[in-house]
Coordinates of C-alpha atoms in Angstrom, one line a residue:
X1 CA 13.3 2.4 24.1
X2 CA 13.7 6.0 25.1
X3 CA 13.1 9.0 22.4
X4 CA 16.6 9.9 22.7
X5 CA 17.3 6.7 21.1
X6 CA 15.1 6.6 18.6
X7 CA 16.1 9.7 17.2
X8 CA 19.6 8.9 17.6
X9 CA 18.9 5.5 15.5
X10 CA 20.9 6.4 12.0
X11 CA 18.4 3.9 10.3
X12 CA 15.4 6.3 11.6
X13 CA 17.6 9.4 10.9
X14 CA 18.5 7.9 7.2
X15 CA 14.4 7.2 6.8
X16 CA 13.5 10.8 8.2
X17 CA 15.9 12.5 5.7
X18 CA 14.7 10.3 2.3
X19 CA 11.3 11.0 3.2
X20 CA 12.0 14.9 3.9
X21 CA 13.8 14.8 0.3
X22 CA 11.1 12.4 -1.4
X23 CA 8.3 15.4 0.3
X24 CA 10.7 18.1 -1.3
X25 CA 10.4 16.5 -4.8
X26 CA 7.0 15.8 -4.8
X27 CA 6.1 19.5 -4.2
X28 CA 8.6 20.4 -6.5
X29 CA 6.9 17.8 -8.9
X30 CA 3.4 18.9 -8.6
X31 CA 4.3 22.7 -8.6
X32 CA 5.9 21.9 -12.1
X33 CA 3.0 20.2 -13.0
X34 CA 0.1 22.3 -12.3
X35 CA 2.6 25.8 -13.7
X36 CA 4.0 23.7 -16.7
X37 CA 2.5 25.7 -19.4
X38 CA 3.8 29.0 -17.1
X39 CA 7.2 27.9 -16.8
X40 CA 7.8 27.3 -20.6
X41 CA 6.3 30.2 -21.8
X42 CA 9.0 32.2 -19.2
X43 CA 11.6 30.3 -20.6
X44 CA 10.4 30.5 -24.0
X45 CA 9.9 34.2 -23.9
X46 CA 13.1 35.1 -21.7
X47 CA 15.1 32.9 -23.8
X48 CA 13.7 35.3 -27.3
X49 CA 14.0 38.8 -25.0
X50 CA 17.8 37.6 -23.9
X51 CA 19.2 37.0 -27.6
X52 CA 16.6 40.1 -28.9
X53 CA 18.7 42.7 -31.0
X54 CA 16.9 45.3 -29.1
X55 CA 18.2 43.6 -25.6
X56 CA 21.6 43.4 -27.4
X57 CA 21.4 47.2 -28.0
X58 CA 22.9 45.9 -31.9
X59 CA 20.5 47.5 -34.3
X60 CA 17.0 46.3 -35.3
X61 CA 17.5 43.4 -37.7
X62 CA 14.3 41.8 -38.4
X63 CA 16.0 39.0 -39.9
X64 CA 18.0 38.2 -36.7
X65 CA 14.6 39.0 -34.7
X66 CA 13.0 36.3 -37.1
X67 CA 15.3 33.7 -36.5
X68 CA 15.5 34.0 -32.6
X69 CA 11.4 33.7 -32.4
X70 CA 12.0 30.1 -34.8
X71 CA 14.6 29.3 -32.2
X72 CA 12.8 29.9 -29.2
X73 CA 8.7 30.5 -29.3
X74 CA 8.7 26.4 -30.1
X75 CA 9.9 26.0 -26.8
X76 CA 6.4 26.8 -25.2
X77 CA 5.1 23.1 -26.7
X78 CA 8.5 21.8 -26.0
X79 CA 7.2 19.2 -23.5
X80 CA 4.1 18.2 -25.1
X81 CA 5.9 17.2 -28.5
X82 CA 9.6 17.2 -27.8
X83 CA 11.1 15.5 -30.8
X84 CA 8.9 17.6 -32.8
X85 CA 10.2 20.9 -31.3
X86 CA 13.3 20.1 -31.7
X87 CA 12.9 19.2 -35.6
X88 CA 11.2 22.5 -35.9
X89 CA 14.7 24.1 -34.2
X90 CA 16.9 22.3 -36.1
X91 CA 15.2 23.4 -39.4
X92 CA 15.5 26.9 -38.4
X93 CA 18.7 26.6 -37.9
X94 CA 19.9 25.1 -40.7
X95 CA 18.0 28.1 -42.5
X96 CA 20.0 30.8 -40.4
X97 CA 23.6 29.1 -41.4
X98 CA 22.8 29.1 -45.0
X99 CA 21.9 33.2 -44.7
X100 CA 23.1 35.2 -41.1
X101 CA 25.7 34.8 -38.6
X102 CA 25.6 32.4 -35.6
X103 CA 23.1 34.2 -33.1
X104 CA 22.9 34.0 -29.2
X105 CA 19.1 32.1 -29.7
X106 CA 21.1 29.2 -30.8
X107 CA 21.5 28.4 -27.2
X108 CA 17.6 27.5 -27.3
X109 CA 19.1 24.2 -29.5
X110 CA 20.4 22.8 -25.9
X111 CA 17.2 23.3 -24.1
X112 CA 15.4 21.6 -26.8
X113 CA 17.9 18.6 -27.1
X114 CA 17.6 18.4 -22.5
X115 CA 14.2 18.1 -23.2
X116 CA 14.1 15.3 -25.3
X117 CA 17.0 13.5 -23.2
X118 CA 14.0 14.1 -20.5
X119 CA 10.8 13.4 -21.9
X120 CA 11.4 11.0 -25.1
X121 CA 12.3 7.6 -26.0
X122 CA 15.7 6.9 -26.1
X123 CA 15.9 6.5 -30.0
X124 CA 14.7 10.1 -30.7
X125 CA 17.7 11.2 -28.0
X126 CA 20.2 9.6 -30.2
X127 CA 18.6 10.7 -33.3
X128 CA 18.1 14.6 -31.6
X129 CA 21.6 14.1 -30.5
X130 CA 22.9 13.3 -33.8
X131 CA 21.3 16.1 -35.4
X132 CA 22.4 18.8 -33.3
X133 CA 26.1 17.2 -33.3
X134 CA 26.2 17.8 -37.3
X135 CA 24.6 20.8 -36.3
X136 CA 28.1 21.4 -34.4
X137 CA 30.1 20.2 -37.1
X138 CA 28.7 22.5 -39.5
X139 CA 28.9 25.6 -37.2
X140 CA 32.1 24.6 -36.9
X141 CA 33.2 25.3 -40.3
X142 CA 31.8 28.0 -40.5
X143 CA 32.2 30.1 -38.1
X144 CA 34.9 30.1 -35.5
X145 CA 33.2 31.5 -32.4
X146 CA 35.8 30.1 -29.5
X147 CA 38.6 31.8 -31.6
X148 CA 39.6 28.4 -34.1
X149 CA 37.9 26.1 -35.6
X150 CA 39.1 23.6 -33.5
X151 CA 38.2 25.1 -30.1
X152 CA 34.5 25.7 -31.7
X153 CA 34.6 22.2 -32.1
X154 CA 35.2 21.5 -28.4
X155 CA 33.4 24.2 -26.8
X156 CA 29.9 23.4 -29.0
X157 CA 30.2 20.0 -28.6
X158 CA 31.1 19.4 -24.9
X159 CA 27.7 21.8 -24.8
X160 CA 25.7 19.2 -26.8
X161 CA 27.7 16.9 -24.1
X162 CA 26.2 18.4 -21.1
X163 CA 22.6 19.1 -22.1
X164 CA 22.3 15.2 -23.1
X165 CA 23.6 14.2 -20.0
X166 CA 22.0 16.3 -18.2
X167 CA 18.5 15.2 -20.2
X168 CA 19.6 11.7 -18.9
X169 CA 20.1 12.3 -15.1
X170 CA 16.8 14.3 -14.9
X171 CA 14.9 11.7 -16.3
X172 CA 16.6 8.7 -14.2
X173 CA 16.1 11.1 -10.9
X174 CA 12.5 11.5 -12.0
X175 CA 12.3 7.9 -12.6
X176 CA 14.0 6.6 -9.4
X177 CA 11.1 9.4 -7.3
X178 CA 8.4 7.8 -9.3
X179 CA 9.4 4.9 -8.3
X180 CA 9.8 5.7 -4.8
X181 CA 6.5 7.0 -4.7
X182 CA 4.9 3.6 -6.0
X183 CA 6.9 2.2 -3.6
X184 CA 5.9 4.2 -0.7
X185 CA 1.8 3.9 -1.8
X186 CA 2.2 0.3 -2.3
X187 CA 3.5 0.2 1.6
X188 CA 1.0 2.6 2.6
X189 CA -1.5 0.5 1.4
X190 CA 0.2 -2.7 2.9
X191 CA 0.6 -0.5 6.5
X192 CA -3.5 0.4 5.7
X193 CA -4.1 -3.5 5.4
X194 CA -2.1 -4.7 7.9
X195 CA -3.9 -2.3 10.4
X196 CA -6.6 -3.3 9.5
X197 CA -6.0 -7.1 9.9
X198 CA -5.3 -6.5 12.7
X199 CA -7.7 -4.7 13.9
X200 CA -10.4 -7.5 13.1
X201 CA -8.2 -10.4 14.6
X202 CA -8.2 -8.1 17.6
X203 CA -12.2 -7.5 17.6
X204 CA -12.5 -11.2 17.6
X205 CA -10.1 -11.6 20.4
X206 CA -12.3 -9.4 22.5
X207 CA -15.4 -10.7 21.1
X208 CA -14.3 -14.2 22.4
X209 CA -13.4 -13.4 25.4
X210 CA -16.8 -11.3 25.6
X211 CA -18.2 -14.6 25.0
X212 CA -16.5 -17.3 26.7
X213 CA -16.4 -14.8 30.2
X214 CA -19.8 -13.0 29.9
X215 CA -21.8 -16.2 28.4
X216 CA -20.8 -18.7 30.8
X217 CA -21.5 -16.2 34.0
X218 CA -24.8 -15.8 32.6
X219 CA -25.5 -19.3 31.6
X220 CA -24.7 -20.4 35.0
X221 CA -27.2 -17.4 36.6
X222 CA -30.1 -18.6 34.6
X223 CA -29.3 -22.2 35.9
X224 CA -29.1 -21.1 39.2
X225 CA -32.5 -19.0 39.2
X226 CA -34.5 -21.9 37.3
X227 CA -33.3 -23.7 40.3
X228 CA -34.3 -21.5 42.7
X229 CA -37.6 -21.3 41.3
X230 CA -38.5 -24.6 41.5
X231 CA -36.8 -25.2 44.9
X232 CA -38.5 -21.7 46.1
X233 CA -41.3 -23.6 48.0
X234 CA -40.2 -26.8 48.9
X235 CA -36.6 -26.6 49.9
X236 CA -36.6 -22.4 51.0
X237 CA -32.4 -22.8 52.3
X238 CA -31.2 -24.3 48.9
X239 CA -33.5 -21.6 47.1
X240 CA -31.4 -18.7 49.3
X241 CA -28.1 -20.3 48.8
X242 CA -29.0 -20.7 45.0
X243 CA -29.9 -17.0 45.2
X244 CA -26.6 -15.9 46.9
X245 CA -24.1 -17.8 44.4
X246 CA -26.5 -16.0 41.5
X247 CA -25.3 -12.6 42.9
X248 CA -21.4 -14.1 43.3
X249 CA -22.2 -15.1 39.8
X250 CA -23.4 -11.9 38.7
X251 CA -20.6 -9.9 41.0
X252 CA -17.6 -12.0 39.1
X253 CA -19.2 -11.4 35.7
X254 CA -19.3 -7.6 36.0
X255 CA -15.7 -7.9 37.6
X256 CA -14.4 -9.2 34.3
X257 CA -16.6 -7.2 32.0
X258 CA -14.6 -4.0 33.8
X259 CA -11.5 -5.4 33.3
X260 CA -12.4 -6.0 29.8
X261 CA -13.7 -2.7 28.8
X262 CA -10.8 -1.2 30.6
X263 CA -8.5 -2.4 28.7
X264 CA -10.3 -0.9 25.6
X265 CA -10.7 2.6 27.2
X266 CA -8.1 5.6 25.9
X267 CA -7.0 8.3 28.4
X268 CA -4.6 8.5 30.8
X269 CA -7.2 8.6 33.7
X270 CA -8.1 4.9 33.0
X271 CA -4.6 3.7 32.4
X272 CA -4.1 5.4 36.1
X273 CA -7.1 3.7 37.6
X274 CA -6.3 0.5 36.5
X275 CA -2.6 0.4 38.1
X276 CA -4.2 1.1 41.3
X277 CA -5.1 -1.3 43.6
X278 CA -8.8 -1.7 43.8
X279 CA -8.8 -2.1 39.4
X280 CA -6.0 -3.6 38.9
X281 CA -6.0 -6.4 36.5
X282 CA -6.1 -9.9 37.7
X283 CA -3.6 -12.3 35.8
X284 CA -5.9 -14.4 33.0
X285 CA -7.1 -17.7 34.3
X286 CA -5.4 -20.8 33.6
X287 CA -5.0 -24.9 35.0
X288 CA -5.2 -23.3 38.6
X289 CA -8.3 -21.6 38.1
X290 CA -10.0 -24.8 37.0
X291 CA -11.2 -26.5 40.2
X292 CA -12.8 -23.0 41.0
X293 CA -14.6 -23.1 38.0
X294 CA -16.0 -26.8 38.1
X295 CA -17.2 -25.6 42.1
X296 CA -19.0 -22.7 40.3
X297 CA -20.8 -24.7 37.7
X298 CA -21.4 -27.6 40.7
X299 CA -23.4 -24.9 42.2
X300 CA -26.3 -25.3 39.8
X301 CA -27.0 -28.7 40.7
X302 CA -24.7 -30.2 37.9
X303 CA -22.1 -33.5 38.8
X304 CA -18.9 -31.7 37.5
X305 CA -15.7 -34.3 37.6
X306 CA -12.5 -33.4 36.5
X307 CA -9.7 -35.8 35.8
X308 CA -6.0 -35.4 34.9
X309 CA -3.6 -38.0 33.3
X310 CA -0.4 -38.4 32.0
X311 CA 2.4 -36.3 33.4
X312 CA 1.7 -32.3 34.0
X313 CA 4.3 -29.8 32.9
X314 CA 4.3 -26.4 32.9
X315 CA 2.1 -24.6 30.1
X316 CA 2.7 -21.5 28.8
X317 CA 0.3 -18.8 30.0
X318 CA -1.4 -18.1 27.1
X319 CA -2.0 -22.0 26.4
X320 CA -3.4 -22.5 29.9
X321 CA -6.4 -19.7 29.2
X322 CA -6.9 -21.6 26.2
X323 CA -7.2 -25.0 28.0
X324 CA -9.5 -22.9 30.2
X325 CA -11.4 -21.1 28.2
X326 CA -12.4 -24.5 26.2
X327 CA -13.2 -26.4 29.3
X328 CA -15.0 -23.1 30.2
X329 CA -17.2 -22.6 27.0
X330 CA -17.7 -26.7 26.9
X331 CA -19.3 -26.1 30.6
X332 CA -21.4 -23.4 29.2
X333 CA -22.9 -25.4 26.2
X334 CA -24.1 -28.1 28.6
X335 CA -26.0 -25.7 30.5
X336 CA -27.6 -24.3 27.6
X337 CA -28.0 -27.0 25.1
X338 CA -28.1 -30.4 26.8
X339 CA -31.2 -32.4 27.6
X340 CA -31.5 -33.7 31.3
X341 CA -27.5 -33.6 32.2
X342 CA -26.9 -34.7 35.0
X343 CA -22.5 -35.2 35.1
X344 CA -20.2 -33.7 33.3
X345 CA -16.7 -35.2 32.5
X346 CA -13.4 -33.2 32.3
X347 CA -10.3 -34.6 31.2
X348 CA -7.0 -33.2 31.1
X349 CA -4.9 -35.9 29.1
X350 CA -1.0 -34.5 29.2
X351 CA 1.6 -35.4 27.1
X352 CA 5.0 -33.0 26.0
X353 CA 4.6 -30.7 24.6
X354 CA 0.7 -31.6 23.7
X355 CA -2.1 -31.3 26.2
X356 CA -5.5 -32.8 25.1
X357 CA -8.9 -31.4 26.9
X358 CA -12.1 -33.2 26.8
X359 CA -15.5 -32.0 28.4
X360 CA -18.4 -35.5 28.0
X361 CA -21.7 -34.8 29.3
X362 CA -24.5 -37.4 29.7
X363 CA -27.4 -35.3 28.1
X364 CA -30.3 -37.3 26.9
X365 CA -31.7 -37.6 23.1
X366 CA -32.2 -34.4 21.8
X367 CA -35.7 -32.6 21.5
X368 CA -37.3 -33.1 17.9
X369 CA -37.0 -29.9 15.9
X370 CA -33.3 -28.8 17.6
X371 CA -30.2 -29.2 15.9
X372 CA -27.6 -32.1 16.6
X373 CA -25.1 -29.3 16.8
X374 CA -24.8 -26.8 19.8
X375 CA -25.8 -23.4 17.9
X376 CA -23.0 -21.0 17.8
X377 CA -24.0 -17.4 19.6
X378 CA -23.2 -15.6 16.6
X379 CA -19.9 -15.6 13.8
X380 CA -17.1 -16.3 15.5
X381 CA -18.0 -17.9 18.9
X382 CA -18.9 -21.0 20.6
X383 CA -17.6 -24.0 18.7
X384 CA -16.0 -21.6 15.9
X385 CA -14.4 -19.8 19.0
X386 CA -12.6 -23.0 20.8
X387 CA -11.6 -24.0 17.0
X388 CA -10.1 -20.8 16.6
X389 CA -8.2 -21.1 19.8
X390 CA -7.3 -24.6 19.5
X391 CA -5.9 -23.5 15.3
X392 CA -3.6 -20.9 17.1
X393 CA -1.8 -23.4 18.9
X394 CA -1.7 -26.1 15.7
X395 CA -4.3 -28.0 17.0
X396 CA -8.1 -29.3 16.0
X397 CA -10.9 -29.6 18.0
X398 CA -13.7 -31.6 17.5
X399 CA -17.3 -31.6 18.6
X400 CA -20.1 -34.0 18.3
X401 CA -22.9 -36.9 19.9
X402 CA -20.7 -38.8 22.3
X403 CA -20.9 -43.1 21.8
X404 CA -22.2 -43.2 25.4
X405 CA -25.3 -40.5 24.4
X406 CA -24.5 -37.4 25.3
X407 CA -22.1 -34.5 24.0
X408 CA -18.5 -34.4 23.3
X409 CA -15.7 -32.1 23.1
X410 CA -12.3 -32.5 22.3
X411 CA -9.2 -30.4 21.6
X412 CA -5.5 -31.5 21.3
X413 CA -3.1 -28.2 21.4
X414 CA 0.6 -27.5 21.8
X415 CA 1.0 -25.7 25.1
X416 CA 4.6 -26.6 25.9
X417 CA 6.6 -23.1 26.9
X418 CA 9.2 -24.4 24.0
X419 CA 6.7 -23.4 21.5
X420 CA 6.9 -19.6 22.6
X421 CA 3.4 -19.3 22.6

């Protein structure tokens, strides 16, 4: 998909602009945070210079100036102890009606009652609420600041109104963010997790093909050059021809180890190389490439037949390496682990959609001392490495002493191209 498209996608647009607005919040939240202390004592302080007598230019009244410092200097603890500050307001006030006029500090009441909508439980809001509304009530008849008592009513109370709501939507905004932001670490996490998941299934990917390509090139080499060691003096044309399939051996093994390791390499240099001709990646063997393979491990002296029964269809490609790669690493184990074998049996048993591979060698009793059990070349490969290949296409393979003597291997897989795999 082109860049053009992505950015047109309204999806990605809508995701680009929640997180720009989540990234705006949370600087706006940690800002408020780390200045908390800051910000109230400005509004604390500007709120008591604002409703001053000397600000007013109305005379020096140091009862006045008394009663705006109770009305406002409480705000500076307003958020640690919200219902408390508020209480502490309210008293005051309830002093100043009983002895002065109503005073512009009275305001202070709403930023105390916005608070607690913000920062308390939702019983001290009513209770604050409730407070500050008979609060209204008697302001109300008392004085008539909006002209009648009525109006006062109105105009005071829709205030109480507004700075409760407002309390309300602050705190359900704050709550949703904070929510988004658990919700955005939790998937960060997940996205952390996933990666790496990932990132070991695909280590063990490589490290079984590692294995299965490199092992069984080498296997076969040291094969070949125990053969030619012994056949060195009295048959010198099958020591040379042992010699010259070691070095085909040896030239096809480096061959895939490139092709591996280039398809780990970054940089666009490598990417480059490897679309060209003389690197270019070689599709991943399969069925096809199985005659070639039983002609390679042939060459080391071993009787390699392979049979097929049943009636062949089409694998997909990725269940066709598997096949190979089994039939491959079974090969491999003979050469390494089995007594005296002299004839190795393949068999390709096919039935929709589920192909069954068996590799049977004739290897005599086992040495006293070794283990029944071919040794896997460390976690993850040989026997574990055909199981986990056979697992990802819901089958089981099994591995043990044949009936006949001997060593068996046997896998049944889905391979079918209906199974998407």
């Amino acid at each position: 998909m082109a860049l053009s498209e992505v950015t047109a996608d309204p999806v990605v647009n809508r995701a680009e602009r929640s997180d720009a607005i989540w990234r705006m919040w949370r600087a706006f939240r940690d800002w408020d945070r780390r200045h908390a202390i800051a910000v109230d004592a400005v509004i604390a302080i500007g709120l008591f210079l604002a409703s001053s007598s000397w600000v007013l230019h109305i005379g020096f009244n140091s009862s006045a100036e008394g009663y705006a410092a109770g009305l406002t200097i409480p705000l500076l603890w307003r958020r640690r102890a919200p219902t408390a500050v508020f209480a502490v307001m309210a008293a005051v006030a309830l002093a100043q009606w009983f002895t002065t006029g109503p005073l512009l500090a009275d305001g202070a009441l709403l930023v105390a009652l916005f608070t607690v909508a913000t920062e308390a439980p939702t019983a001290e809001l009513v209770a604050s609420a409730a407070v500050l509304e008979a609060g209204v009530i008697l302001a109300t008849v008392r004085w008539a600041v909006a002209g009648n008592h009525f109006k006062t009513f109105v105009f005071l109370s829709g205030m109480a109104f507004a700075a409760t709501v407002a309390g309300i939507a602050v705190r359900e905004l704050r709550r949703q963010m904070e929510w988004l932001a658990e919700r955005g670490d939790r998937l960060e996490i997940e996205r952390d997790q996933q990666a790496s998941i990932a990132a070991a299934a695909e280590r063990a990917r490589i490290a079984r093909e590692m294995h299965d390509v490199i092992s069984h090139n080498l296997q076969v080499m040291v094969t070949l050059a125990d053969a030619a060691s012994v056949a060195q003096r009295t048959d010198p044309t099958r020591a040379a021809e042992a010699v010259t399939e070691i070095s085909g051996t040896g030239r096809q093994a480096l061959h895939d180890m490139r092709l591996m390791l280039g398809l780990l390499r970054q940089g666009e240099g490598t990417r480059t190389e490897l679309a060209t001709g003389a690197a270019a990646l070689t599709p991943q063997p399969g069925l096809a490439d199985l005659p070639a393979l039983v002609e390679r491990v042939k060459a080391t002296g071993l009787d390699v037949e392979l049979t097929q029964s049943g009636t062949a269809f089409d694998l997909s490609s990725s269940a066709g390496m598997t096949v190979y790669r089994i039939v491959q690493e079974g090969l491999t184990n003979t050469l390494k682990h089995a007594v005296s074998p002299h004839r190795v049996v393949i068999s390709l048993l096919f039935d929709d959609p589920h192909v069954t591979v068996g590799v049977i060698d004739d290897g005599g009793p086992r040495a006293p001392g070794r283990s029944a059990a071919p040794p896997n070349v460390g976690g993850g490969h040989g026997l574990d490495g055909m199981s986990e290949r056979a697992a990802a296409f819901g089958g089981l393979l099994t591995a043990g002493p044949h009936e006949g003597g001997g060593w068996s291997i046997n896998a049944t897989l889905r391979g079918g191209k209906a199974e998407g795999l």
